[in-house]
């Protein structure tokens, strides 16, 4: 500690190191590699020293490649919206969908967002992806509505980079008005990670503006963040989504079942809807229903599908509900048939 203006100050330092000649032979290269090491030191908690490693350069190059892939996908119009249904665990009725990003590479293969995840940390590219997805989802909703399909609500995932943009809520509302989409027809999904790093004040303003516009907010991956309870207390959350890491063990481990039960009770006490993610087996659905969970989504019910498969999926769901879903398995009724999956 040292003293300045009568106050005791304690400073810590993060250090990135690159050494000549192994890590570079010219100043610009050494500085670039030291900066990569510094970035890693900060990401590991700050207040530490990190030596440059070749893997840091490879990671950086892969992140740049991901951002370029995403930028190309937006430019070429190969971003695709897939949809996974949310189902009532009490009635089996389809109550809505979650919109999930997919993209088509140069060979025509459908790829997951995991292959471009770094793009969601880039403010400009993340914003372009978000606007593309939103417009596509609203166009699909308009088409389904024109056919008289009961799709319920559609949840849209929003990254922290998008929420940090000024006028995020205002632009979203303008797009909704263009497609005549009502606030209760959508839901915005965020994770606790949106509050990490710089710009958290802008994130909070965006969330407050969404609430003022009566747009529902869902907290995704609940139970895995660093301050879940404080966020529930301060945020206008209407839906709680239990992370798949707990759901996968709900029938195998008493500890997971106890955690899921506690989260369901908490959500109900706060007048929130509770959705279990990642339901892949029938016994998981049964257990969740016994615990009082409202809704669920996962491969047991249906894999994510493109928009042109939604009408068939809705009709299948209607048939299941008509039969009585407790006696008619989703998988046996065809919702997991390969003709309906990606």
mmCIF file of C-alpha atoms in Angstrom:
data_model
loop_
_atom_site.group_PDB
_atom_site.id
_atom_site.type_symbol
_atom_site.label_atom_id
_atom_site.label_comp_id
_atom_site.label_asym_id
_atom_site.label_seq_id
_atom_site.Cartn_x
_atom_site.Cartn_y
_atom_site.Cartn_z
ATOM 1 C CA UNK A 1 0.000 0.000 0.000
ATOM 2 C CA UNK A 2 1.060 3.617 -0.478
ATOM 3 C CA UNK A 3 -0.378 6.921 0.702
ATOM 4 C CA UNK A 4 -1.681 9.745 -1.464
ATOM 5 C CA UNK A 5 -3.673 12.784 -0.337
ATOM 6 C CA UNK A 6 -4.003 11.233 3.098
ATOM 7 C CA UNK A 7 -5.499 7.996 1.826
ATOM 8 C CA UNK A 8 -4.074 4.480 1.776
ATOM 9 C CA UNK A 9 -4.138 2.970 -1.707
ATOM 10 C CA UNK A 10 -3.473 -0.650 -2.552
ATOM 11 C CA UNK A 11 -2.831 -1.422 -6.216
ATOM 12 C CA UNK A 12 -2.452 -4.723 -7.994
ATOM 13 C CA UNK A 13 -1.019 -5.404 -11.413
ATOM 14 C CA UNK A 14 -1.639 -7.859 -14.216
ATOM 15 C CA UNK A 15 1.413 -8.665 -16.328
ATOM 16 C CA UNK A 16 1.817 -10.300 -19.699
ATOM 17 C CA UNK A 17 5.321 -11.389 -20.679
ATOM 18 C CA UNK A 18 6.881 -12.280 -24.025
ATOM 19 C CA UNK A 19 10.605 -13.068 -24.125
ATOM 20 C CA UNK A 20 13.145 -12.567 -26.922
ATOM 21 C CA UNK A 21 13.935 -14.572 -28.966
ATOM 22 C CA UNK A 22 11.602 -17.511 -28.342
ATOM 23 C CA UNK A 23 8.387 -15.458 -28.362
ATOM 24 C CA UNK A 24 9.369 -13.007 -31.093
ATOM 25 C CA UNK A 25 12.359 -11.461 -32.806
ATOM 26 C CA UNK A 26 11.061 -7.947 -33.484
ATOM 27 C CA UNK A 27 9.487 -5.416 -31.134
ATOM 28 C CA UNK A 28 6.036 -5.411 -32.731
ATOM 29 C CA UNK A 29 5.766 -9.193 -32.488
ATOM 30 C CA UNK A 30 6.952 -9.240 -28.875
ATOM 31 C CA UNK A 31 4.491 -6.523 -27.887
ATOM 32 C CA UNK A 32 1.615 -8.291 -29.628
ATOM 33 C CA UNK A 33 2.409 -11.568 -27.888
ATOM 34 C CA UNK A 34 2.863 -9.855 -24.509
ATOM 35 C CA UNK A 35 -0.547 -8.258 -24.984
ATOM 36 C CA UNK A 36 -2.109 -11.686 -25.596
ATOM 37 C CA UNK A 37 -0.503 -12.924 -22.376
ATOM 38 C CA UNK A 38 -1.826 -9.863 -20.529
ATOM 39 C CA UNK A 39 -5.341 -10.540 -21.832
ATOM 40 C CA UNK A 40 -5.116 -14.095 -20.475
ATOM 41 C CA UNK A 41 -3.843 -12.848 -17.090
ATOM 42 C CA UNK A 42 -6.862 -10.554 -16.783
ATOM 43 C CA UNK A 43 -9.294 -13.282 -17.823
ATOM 44 C CA UNK A 44 -7.903 -15.597 -15.130
ATOM 45 C CA UNK A 45 -8.717 -13.159 -12.352
ATOM 46 C CA UNK A 46 -6.163 -10.329 -12.612
ATOM 47 C CA UNK A 47 -3.336 -9.620 -10.196
ATOM 48 C CA UNK A 48 -1.078 -12.232 -11.773
ATOM 49 C CA UNK A 49 1.664 -12.728 -14.340
ATOM 50 C CA UNK A 50 1.167 -14.798 -17.482
ATOM 51 C CA UNK A 51 3.916 -15.915 -19.844
ATOM 52 C CA UNK A 52 3.139 -16.009 -23.565
ATOM 53 C CA UNK A 53 2.345 -19.466 -24.926
ATOM 54 C CA UNK A 54 1.801 -20.497 -28.520
ATOM 55 C CA UNK A 55 -1.695 -21.674 -27.610
ATOM 56 C CA UNK A 56 -2.634 -18.048 -26.852
ATOM 57 C CA UNK A 57 -1.830 -17.080 -30.434
ATOM 58 C CA UNK A 58 -3.759 -20.061 -31.756
ATOM 59 C CA UNK A 59 -6.767 -19.141 -29.599
ATOM 60 C CA UNK A 60 -6.672 -15.579 -30.866
ATOM 61 C CA UNK A 61 -6.469 -16.716 -34.489
ATOM 62 C CA UNK A 62 -9.423 -19.062 -33.950
ATOM 63 C CA UNK A 63 -11.482 -16.246 -32.426
ATOM 64 C CA UNK A 64 -10.713 -14.020 -35.394
ATOM 65 C CA UNK A 65 -11.722 -16.854 -37.731
ATOM 66 C CA UNK A 66 -15.008 -17.295 -35.854
ATOM 67 C CA UNK A 67 -15.818 -13.599 -36.127
ATOM 68 C CA UNK A 68 -15.047 -13.657 -39.858
ATOM 69 C CA UNK A 69 -17.270 -16.733 -40.343
ATOM 70 C CA UNK A 70 -20.128 -14.995 -38.574
ATOM 71 C CA UNK A 71 -19.650 -11.769 -40.524
ATOM 72 C CA UNK A 72 -19.664 -13.748 -43.780
ATOM 73 C CA UNK A 73 -22.813 -15.646 -42.758
ATOM 74 C CA UNK A 74 -24.638 -12.380 -42.095
ATOM 75 C CA UNK A 75 -23.409 -10.864 -45.354
ATOM 76 C CA UNK A 76 -24.365 -13.925 -47.414
ATOM 77 C CA UNK A 77 -27.747 -14.403 -45.733
ATOM 78 C CA UNK A 78 -26.918 -17.889 -44.418
ATOM 79 C CA UNK A 79 -28.051 -17.271 -40.821
ATOM 80 C CA UNK A 80 -30.996 -19.604 -40.160
ATOM 81 C CA UNK A 81 -33.541 -19.692 -37.323
ATOM 82 C CA UNK A 82 -34.337 -23.107 -35.884
ATOM 83 C CA UNK A 83 -37.029 -23.637 -33.279
ATOM 84 C CA UNK A 84 -37.337 -25.970 -30.292
ATOM 85 C CA UNK A 85 -40.756 -26.373 -28.656
ATOM 86 C CA UNK A 86 -41.602 -25.685 -25.036
ATOM 87 C CA UNK A 87 -44.176 -28.071 -23.626
ATOM 88 C CA UNK A 88 -46.517 -28.010 -20.638
ATOM 89 C CA UNK A 89 -45.538 -30.881 -18.357
ATOM 90 C CA UNK A 90 -49.086 -31.035 -17.020
ATOM 91 C CA UNK A 91 -51.014 -31.239 -20.302
ATOM 92 C CA UNK A 92 -48.389 -32.012 -22.962
ATOM 93 C CA UNK A 93 -49.571 -28.977 -24.884
ATOM 94 C CA UNK A 94 -47.065 -27.016 -26.939
ATOM 95 C CA UNK A 95 -46.937 -23.530 -25.407
ATOM 96 C CA UNK A 96 -44.175 -21.870 -27.395
ATOM 97 C CA UNK A 97 -40.735 -22.108 -28.967
ATOM 98 C CA UNK A 98 -37.179 -21.010 -28.410
ATOM 99 C CA UNK A 99 -35.490 -19.574 -31.495
ATOM 100 C CA UNK A 100 -31.986 -20.987 -31.946
ATOM 101 C CA UNK A 101 -29.304 -19.759 -34.319
ATOM 102 C CA UNK A 102 -27.899 -21.999 -37.021
ATOM 103 C CA UNK A 103 -25.790 -21.076 -40.052
ATOM 104 C CA UNK A 104 -25.008 -22.738 -43.372
ATOM 105 C CA UNK A 105 -21.361 -23.005 -44.424
ATOM 106 C CA UNK A 106 -20.001 -22.852 -47.965
ATOM 107 C CA UNK A 107 -20.669 -26.578 -48.475
ATOM 108 C CA UNK A 108 -24.308 -26.262 -47.431
ATOM 109 C CA UNK A 109 -23.801 -27.954 -44.049
ATOM 110 C CA UNK A 110 -25.851 -26.613 -41.139
ATOM 111 C CA UNK A 111 -23.564 -25.477 -38.325
ATOM 112 C CA UNK A 112 -24.182 -24.679 -34.668
ATOM 113 C CA UNK A 113 -23.480 -21.316 -32.989
ATOM 114 C CA UNK A 114 -20.697 -22.993 -30.977
ATOM 115 C CA UNK A 115 -18.509 -22.671 -34.072
ATOM 116 C CA UNK A 116 -18.854 -18.874 -34.085
ATOM 117 C CA UNK A 117 -19.263 -18.203 -30.351
ATOM 118 C CA UNK A 118 -16.522 -15.557 -30.312
ATOM 119 C CA UNK A 119 -18.694 -13.402 -32.577
ATOM 120 C CA UNK A 120 -21.156 -12.844 -29.728
ATOM 121 C CA UNK A 121 -18.462 -10.918 -27.834
ATOM 122 C CA UNK A 122 -17.833 -8.600 -30.785
ATOM 123 C CA UNK A 123 -20.265 -5.700 -30.456
ATOM 124 C CA UNK A 124 -20.694 -4.981 -34.158
ATOM 125 C CA UNK A 125 -20.980 -8.582 -35.376
ATOM 126 C CA UNK A 126 -23.185 -9.642 -32.448
ATOM 127 C CA UNK A 127 -25.500 -6.738 -33.222
ATOM 128 C CA UNK A 128 -25.701 -7.721 -36.899
ATOM 129 C CA UNK A 129 -26.471 -11.334 -35.975
ATOM 130 C CA UNK A 130 -29.110 -10.233 -33.481
ATOM 131 C CA UNK A 131 -30.890 -7.976 -35.955
ATOM 132 C CA UNK A 132 -30.807 -10.693 -38.616
ATOM 133 C CA UNK A 133 -32.212 -13.311 -36.237
ATOM 134 C CA UNK A 134 -34.913 -11.016 -34.886
ATOM 135 C CA UNK A 135 -36.177 -10.044 -38.335
ATOM 136 C CA UNK A 136 -36.166 -13.684 -39.444
ATOM 137 C CA UNK A 137 -38.040 -14.871 -36.341
ATOM 138 C CA UNK A 138 -40.668 -12.158 -36.705
ATOM 139 C CA UNK A 139 -41.109 -12.990 -40.407
ATOM 140 C CA UNK A 140 -41.617 -16.669 -39.504
ATOM 141 C CA UNK A 141 -44.132 -15.727 -36.803
ATOM 142 C CA UNK A 142 -46.046 -13.611 -39.303
ATOM 143 C CA UNK A 143 -46.184 -16.530 -41.757
ATOM 144 C CA UNK A 144 -47.384 -18.962 -39.064
ATOM 145 C CA UNK A 145 -50.011 -16.507 -37.899
ATOM 146 C CA UNK A 146 -51.276 -16.131 -41.473
ATOM 147 C CA UNK A 147 -51.843 -19.903 -41.525
ATOM 148 C CA UNK A 148 -53.704 -19.790 -38.240
ATOM 149 C CA UNK A 149 -51.105 -21.849 -36.372
ATOM 150 C CA UNK A 150 -51.188 -21.629 -32.551
ATOM 151 C CA UNK A 151 -47.468 -21.125 -31.894
ATOM 152 C CA UNK A 152 -47.732 -19.507 -28.473
ATOM 153 C CA UNK A 153 -44.736 -17.292 -27.720
ATOM 154 C CA UNK A 154 -41.241 -17.389 -29.220
ATOM 155 C CA UNK A 155 -38.187 -16.803 -27.029
ATOM 156 C CA UNK A 156 -35.200 -14.981 -28.513
ATOM 157 C CA UNK A 157 -31.704 -15.182 -27.011
ATOM 158 C CA UNK A 158 -29.913 -11.853 -26.616
ATOM 159 C CA UNK A 159 -26.175 -11.489 -25.991
ATOM 160 C CA UNK A 160 -24.550 -9.009 -23.631
ATOM 161 C CA UNK A 161 -22.975 -7.243 -26.613
ATOM 162 C CA UNK A 162 -26.449 -6.549 -28.021
ATOM 163 C CA UNK A 163 -27.801 -5.274 -24.712
ATOM 164 C CA UNK A 164 -24.849 -2.900 -24.430
ATOM 165 C CA UNK A 165 -25.863 -1.133 -27.642
ATOM 166 C CA UNK A 166 -27.753 2.113 -27.178
ATOM 167 C CA UNK A 167 -31.429 1.942 -28.152
ATOM 168 C CA UNK A 168 -31.504 -1.865 -28.169
ATOM 169 C CA UNK A 169 -35.040 -1.944 -26.776
ATOM 170 C CA UNK A 170 -36.194 0.877 -29.043
ATOM 171 C CA UNK A 171 -34.923 -0.849 -32.185
ATOM 172 C CA UNK A 172 -36.509 -4.126 -31.095
ATOM 173 C CA UNK A 173 -39.888 -2.436 -30.621
ATOM 174 C CA UNK A 174 -39.600 -0.764 -34.032
ATOM 175 C CA UNK A 175 -38.978 -4.170 -35.641
ATOM 176 C CA UNK A 176 -41.927 -5.662 -33.735
ATOM 177 C CA UNK A 177 -44.179 -2.886 -35.029
ATOM 178 C CA UNK A 178 -42.991 -3.480 -38.577
ATOM 179 C CA UNK A 179 -44.079 -7.120 -38.359
ATOM 180 C CA UNK A 180 -47.135 -6.426 -36.145
ATOM 181 C CA UNK A 181 -45.746 -8.626 -33.346
ATOM 182 C CA UNK A 182 -47.259 -8.044 -29.904
ATOM 183 C CA UNK A 183 -45.092 -7.954 -26.747
ATOM 184 C CA UNK A 184 -46.726 -11.063 -25.237
ATOM 185 C CA UNK A 185 -45.888 -13.053 -28.385
ATOM 186 C CA UNK A 186 -42.155 -13.013 -27.633
ATOM 187 C CA UNK A 187 -39.778 -13.469 -24.717
ATOM 188 C CA UNK A 188 -36.220 -12.199 -24.372
ATOM 189 C CA UNK A 189 -33.757 -14.690 -22.879
ATOM 190 C CA UNK A 190 -30.611 -13.496 -21.133
ATOM 191 C CA UNK A 191 -27.982 -15.112 -18.911
ATOM 192 C CA UNK A 192 -26.345 -13.652 -15.829
ATOM 193 C CA UNK A 193 -23.212 -13.186 -17.913
ATOM 194 C CA UNK A 194 -24.731 -10.036 -19.436
ATOM 195 C CA UNK A 195 -23.846 -8.181 -16.218
ATOM 196 C CA UNK A 196 -20.149 -9.005 -16.343
ATOM 197 C CA UNK A 197 -17.600 -6.515 -17.608
ATOM 198 C CA UNK A 198 -17.982 -2.958 -18.784
ATOM 199 C CA UNK A 199 -21.328 -1.584 -19.893
ATOM 200 C CA UNK A 200 -23.479 -3.181 -17.190
ATOM 201 C CA UNK A 201 -25.299 0.129 -16.653
ATOM 202 C CA UNK A 202 -26.381 0.137 -20.297
ATOM 203 C CA UNK A 203 -27.503 -3.479 -19.942
ATOM 204 C CA UNK A 204 -29.683 -2.564 -16.974
ATOM 205 C CA UNK A 205 -31.229 0.360 -18.869
ATOM 206 C CA UNK A 206 -32.033 -1.930 -21.808
ATOM 207 C CA UNK A 207 -33.701 -4.442 -19.492
ATOM 208 C CA UNK A 208 -35.740 -1.717 -17.780
ATOM 209 C CA UNK A 209 -36.868 -0.419 -21.178
ATOM 210 C CA UNK A 210 -37.937 -3.922 -22.235
ATOM 211 C CA UNK A 211 -39.969 -4.182 -19.043
ATOM 212 C CA UNK A 212 -41.592 -0.798 -19.692
ATOM 213 C CA UNK A 213 -42.600 -2.090 -23.138
ATOM 214 C CA UNK A 214 -44.194 -5.160 -21.433
ATOM 215 C CA UNK A 215 -41.775 -7.571 -23.152
ATOM 216 C CA UNK A 216 -41.290 -10.671 -20.931
ATOM 217 C CA UNK A 217 -37.795 -11.533 -19.708
ATOM 218 C CA UNK A 218 -36.426 -15.048 -19.067
ATOM 219 C CA UNK A 219 -33.273 -15.826 -17.071
ATOM 220 C CA UNK A 220 -31.497 -18.667 -18.871
ATOM 221 C CA UNK A 221 -29.109 -21.282 -17.412
ATOM 222 C CA UNK A 222 -30.328 -20.464 -13.927
ATOM 223 C CA UNK A 223 -28.332 -21.947 -11.070
ATOM 224 C CA UNK A 224 -24.940 -21.726 -12.766
ATOM 225 C CA UNK A 225 -24.221 -17.998 -12.368
ATOM 226 C CA UNK A 226 -22.362 -16.092 -9.701
ATOM 227 C CA UNK A 227 -25.218 -14.103 -8.121
ATOM 228 C CA UNK A 228 -28.503 -15.677 -9.165
ATOM 229 C CA UNK A 229 -30.549 -14.706 -6.113
ATOM 230 C CA UNK A 230 -29.519 -11.053 -6.212
ATOM 231 C CA UNK A 231 -30.494 -10.896 -9.872
ATOM 232 C CA UNK A 232 -33.887 -12.432 -9.192
ATOM 233 C CA UNK A 233 -34.485 -9.811 -6.540
ATOM 234 C CA UNK A 234 -33.625 -6.859 -8.769
ATOM 235 C CA UNK A 235 -34.636 -7.925 -12.283
ATOM 236 C CA UNK A 236 -38.143 -7.982 -13.828
ATOM 237 C CA UNK A 237 -37.846 -11.703 -14.642
ATOM 238 C CA UNK A 238 -41.030 -13.581 -15.584
ATOM 239 C CA UNK A 239 -39.498 -16.973 -16.483
ATOM 240 C CA UNK A 240 -36.806 -19.051 -14.816
ATOM 241 C CA UNK A 241 -34.978 -21.653 -16.938
ATOM 242 C CA UNK A 242 -33.299 -24.460 -14.994
ATOM 243 C CA UNK A 243 -29.957 -25.363 -16.527
ATOM 244 C CA UNK A 244 -29.618 -28.748 -18.254
ATOM 245 C CA UNK A 245 -26.686 -29.662 -16.005
ATOM 246 C CA UNK A 246 -29.167 -30.134 -13.147
ATOM 247 C CA UNK A 247 -31.952 -31.625 -15.278
ATOM 248 C CA UNK A 248 -29.704 -34.373 -16.669
ATOM 249 C CA UNK A 249 -29.173 -35.797 -13.187
ATOM 250 C CA UNK A 250 -32.632 -35.210 -11.744
ATOM 251 C CA UNK A 251 -33.457 -38.944 -11.720
ATOM 252 C CA UNK A 252 -29.968 -40.247 -11.011
ATOM 253 C CA UNK A 253 -28.739 -38.050 -8.169
ATOM 254 C CA UNK A 254 -30.690 -37.013 -5.097
ATOM 255 C CA UNK A 255 -28.636 -33.826 -4.855
ATOM 256 C CA UNK A 256 -29.672 -32.728 -8.363
ATOM 257 C CA UNK A 257 -33.318 -33.562 -7.644
ATOM 258 C CA UNK A 258 -33.132 -31.504 -4.461
ATOM 259 C CA UNK A 259 -31.626 -28.534 -6.318
ATOM 260 C CA UNK A 260 -34.257 -28.714 -9.075
ATOM 261 C CA UNK A 261 -37.034 -28.962 -6.485
ATOM 262 C CA UNK A 262 -35.660 -25.925 -4.644
ATOM 263 C CA UNK A 263 -35.414 -23.891 -7.859
ATOM 264 C CA UNK A 264 -38.994 -24.787 -8.805
ATOM 265 C CA UNK A 265 -40.217 -23.763 -5.349
ATOM 266 C CA UNK A 266 -38.252 -20.502 -5.580
ATOM 267 C CA UNK A 267 -39.680 -19.682 -8.990
ATOM 268 C CA UNK A 268 -43.222 -20.359 -7.871
ATOM 269 C CA UNK A 269 -42.765 -18.237 -4.739
ATOM 270 C CA UNK A 270 -41.666 -15.339 -6.963
ATOM 271 C CA UNK A 271 -44.644 -15.843 -9.349
ATOM 272 C CA UNK A 272 -42.386 -16.936 -12.204
ATOM 273 C CA UNK A 273 -42.895 -19.633 -14.796
ATOM 274 C CA UNK A 274 -40.293 -22.395 -14.529
ATOM 275 C CA UNK A 275 -38.861 -24.165 -17.590
ATOM 276 C CA UNK A 276 -36.547 -27.191 -17.419
ATOM 277 C CA UNK A 277 -33.989 -27.323 -20.231
ATOM 278 C CA UNK A 278 -32.327 -30.352 -21.775
ATOM 279 C CA UNK A 279 -34.992 -32.996 -21.069
ATOM 280 C CA UNK A 280 -33.838 -36.035 -23.028
ATOM 281 C CA UNK A 281 -35.579 -38.998 -21.364
ATOM 282 C CA UNK A 282 -39.153 -39.889 -20.400
ATOM 283 C CA UNK A 283 -38.309 -40.488 -16.740
ATOM 284 C CA UNK A 284 -36.835 -36.972 -16.509
ATOM 285 C CA UNK A 285 -40.117 -35.499 -17.780
ATOM 286 C CA UNK A 286 -42.085 -37.595 -15.273
ATOM 287 C CA UNK A 287 -39.844 -36.572 -12.368
ATOM 288 C CA UNK A 288 -40.012 -32.895 -13.291
ATOM 289 C CA UNK A 289 -43.795 -33.071 -13.458
ATOM 290 C CA UNK A 290 -43.887 -34.706 -10.018
ATOM 291 C CA UNK A 291 -41.689 -31.909 -8.658
ATOM 292 C CA UNK A 292 -44.174 -29.346 -9.953
ATOM 293 C CA UNK A 293 -42.212 -27.936 -12.892
ATOM 294 C CA UNK A 294 -44.429 -26.017 -15.311
ATOM 295 C CA UNK A 295 -42.727 -26.437 -18.658
ATOM 296 C CA UNK A 296 -39.868 -28.263 -20.356
ATOM 297 C CA UNK A 297 -37.905 -28.451 -23.583
ATOM 298 C CA UNK A 298 -35.346 -30.896 -24.907
ATOM 299 C CA UNK A 299 -34.653 -33.734 -27.323
ATOM 300 C CA UNK A 300 -37.247 -35.984 -25.649
ATOM 301 C CA UNK A 301 -39.942 -33.712 -27.037
ATOM 302 C CA UNK A 302 -38.297 -32.518 -30.251
ATOM 303 C CA UNK A 303 -34.968 -31.415 -31.625
ATOM 304 C CA UNK A 304 -34.684 -27.875 -33.019
ATOM 305 C CA UNK A 305 -36.236 -27.704 -36.496
ATOM 306 C CA UNK A 306 -36.337 -25.092 -39.287
ATOM 307 C CA UNK A 307 -39.432 -22.957 -39.737
ATOM 308 C CA UNK A 308 -40.946 -25.083 -42.535
ATOM 309 C CA UNK A 309 -41.191 -28.062 -40.134
ATOM 310 C CA UNK A 310 -43.178 -26.156 -37.502
ATOM 311 C CA UNK A 311 -46.672 -26.789 -38.987
ATOM 312 C CA UNK A 312 -46.165 -30.573 -38.922
ATOM 313 C CA UNK A 313 -44.774 -30.394 -35.372
ATOM 314 C CA UNK A 314 -47.804 -28.404 -34.169
ATOM 315 C CA UNK A 315 -50.238 -30.855 -35.782
ATOM 316 C CA UNK A 316 -48.410 -33.787 -34.175
ATOM 317 C CA UNK A 317 -48.645 -32.076 -30.808
ATOM 318 C CA UNK A 318 -52.380 -31.573 -31.258
ATOM 319 C CA UNK A 319 -52.770 -35.296 -31.978
ATOM 320 C CA UNK A 320 -50.815 -36.198 -28.841
ATOM 321 C CA UNK A 321 -52.859 -33.884 -26.626
ATOM 322 C CA UNK A 322 -56.088 -35.219 -28.127
ATOM 323 C CA UNK A 323 -55.039 -38.811 -27.377
ATOM 324 C CA UNK A 324 -53.877 -37.970 -23.870
ATOM 325 C CA UNK A 325 -50.162 -37.325 -23.707
ATOM 326 C CA UNK A 326 -49.464 -39.444 -20.633
ATOM 327 C CA UNK A 327 -50.338 -42.563 -22.634
ATOM 328 C CA UNK A 328 -48.877 -41.447 -25.957
ATOM 329 C CA UNK A 329 -45.124 -40.990 -25.954
ATOM 330 C CA UNK A 330 -43.796 -38.006 -27.868
ATOM 331 C CA UNK A 331 -41.176 -40.141 -29.554
ATOM 332 C CA UNK A 332 -43.643 -42.862 -30.508
ATOM 333 C CA UNK A 333 -45.944 -40.264 -32.059
ATOM 334 C CA UNK A 334 -43.201 -39.148 -34.417
ATOM 335 C CA UNK A 335 -42.045 -35.779 -33.115
ATOM 336 C CA UNK A 336 -38.486 -37.081 -32.989
ATOM 337 C CA UNK A 337 -38.664 -38.654 -36.432
ATOM 338 C CA UNK A 338 -35.649 -37.815 -38.595
ATOM 339 C CA UNK A 339 -37.900 -36.138 -41.135
ATOM 340 C CA UNK A 340 -38.531 -33.437 -38.544
ATOM 341 C CA UNK A 341 -35.007 -32.969 -37.254
ATOM 342 C CA UNK A 342 -31.950 -31.161 -38.449
#
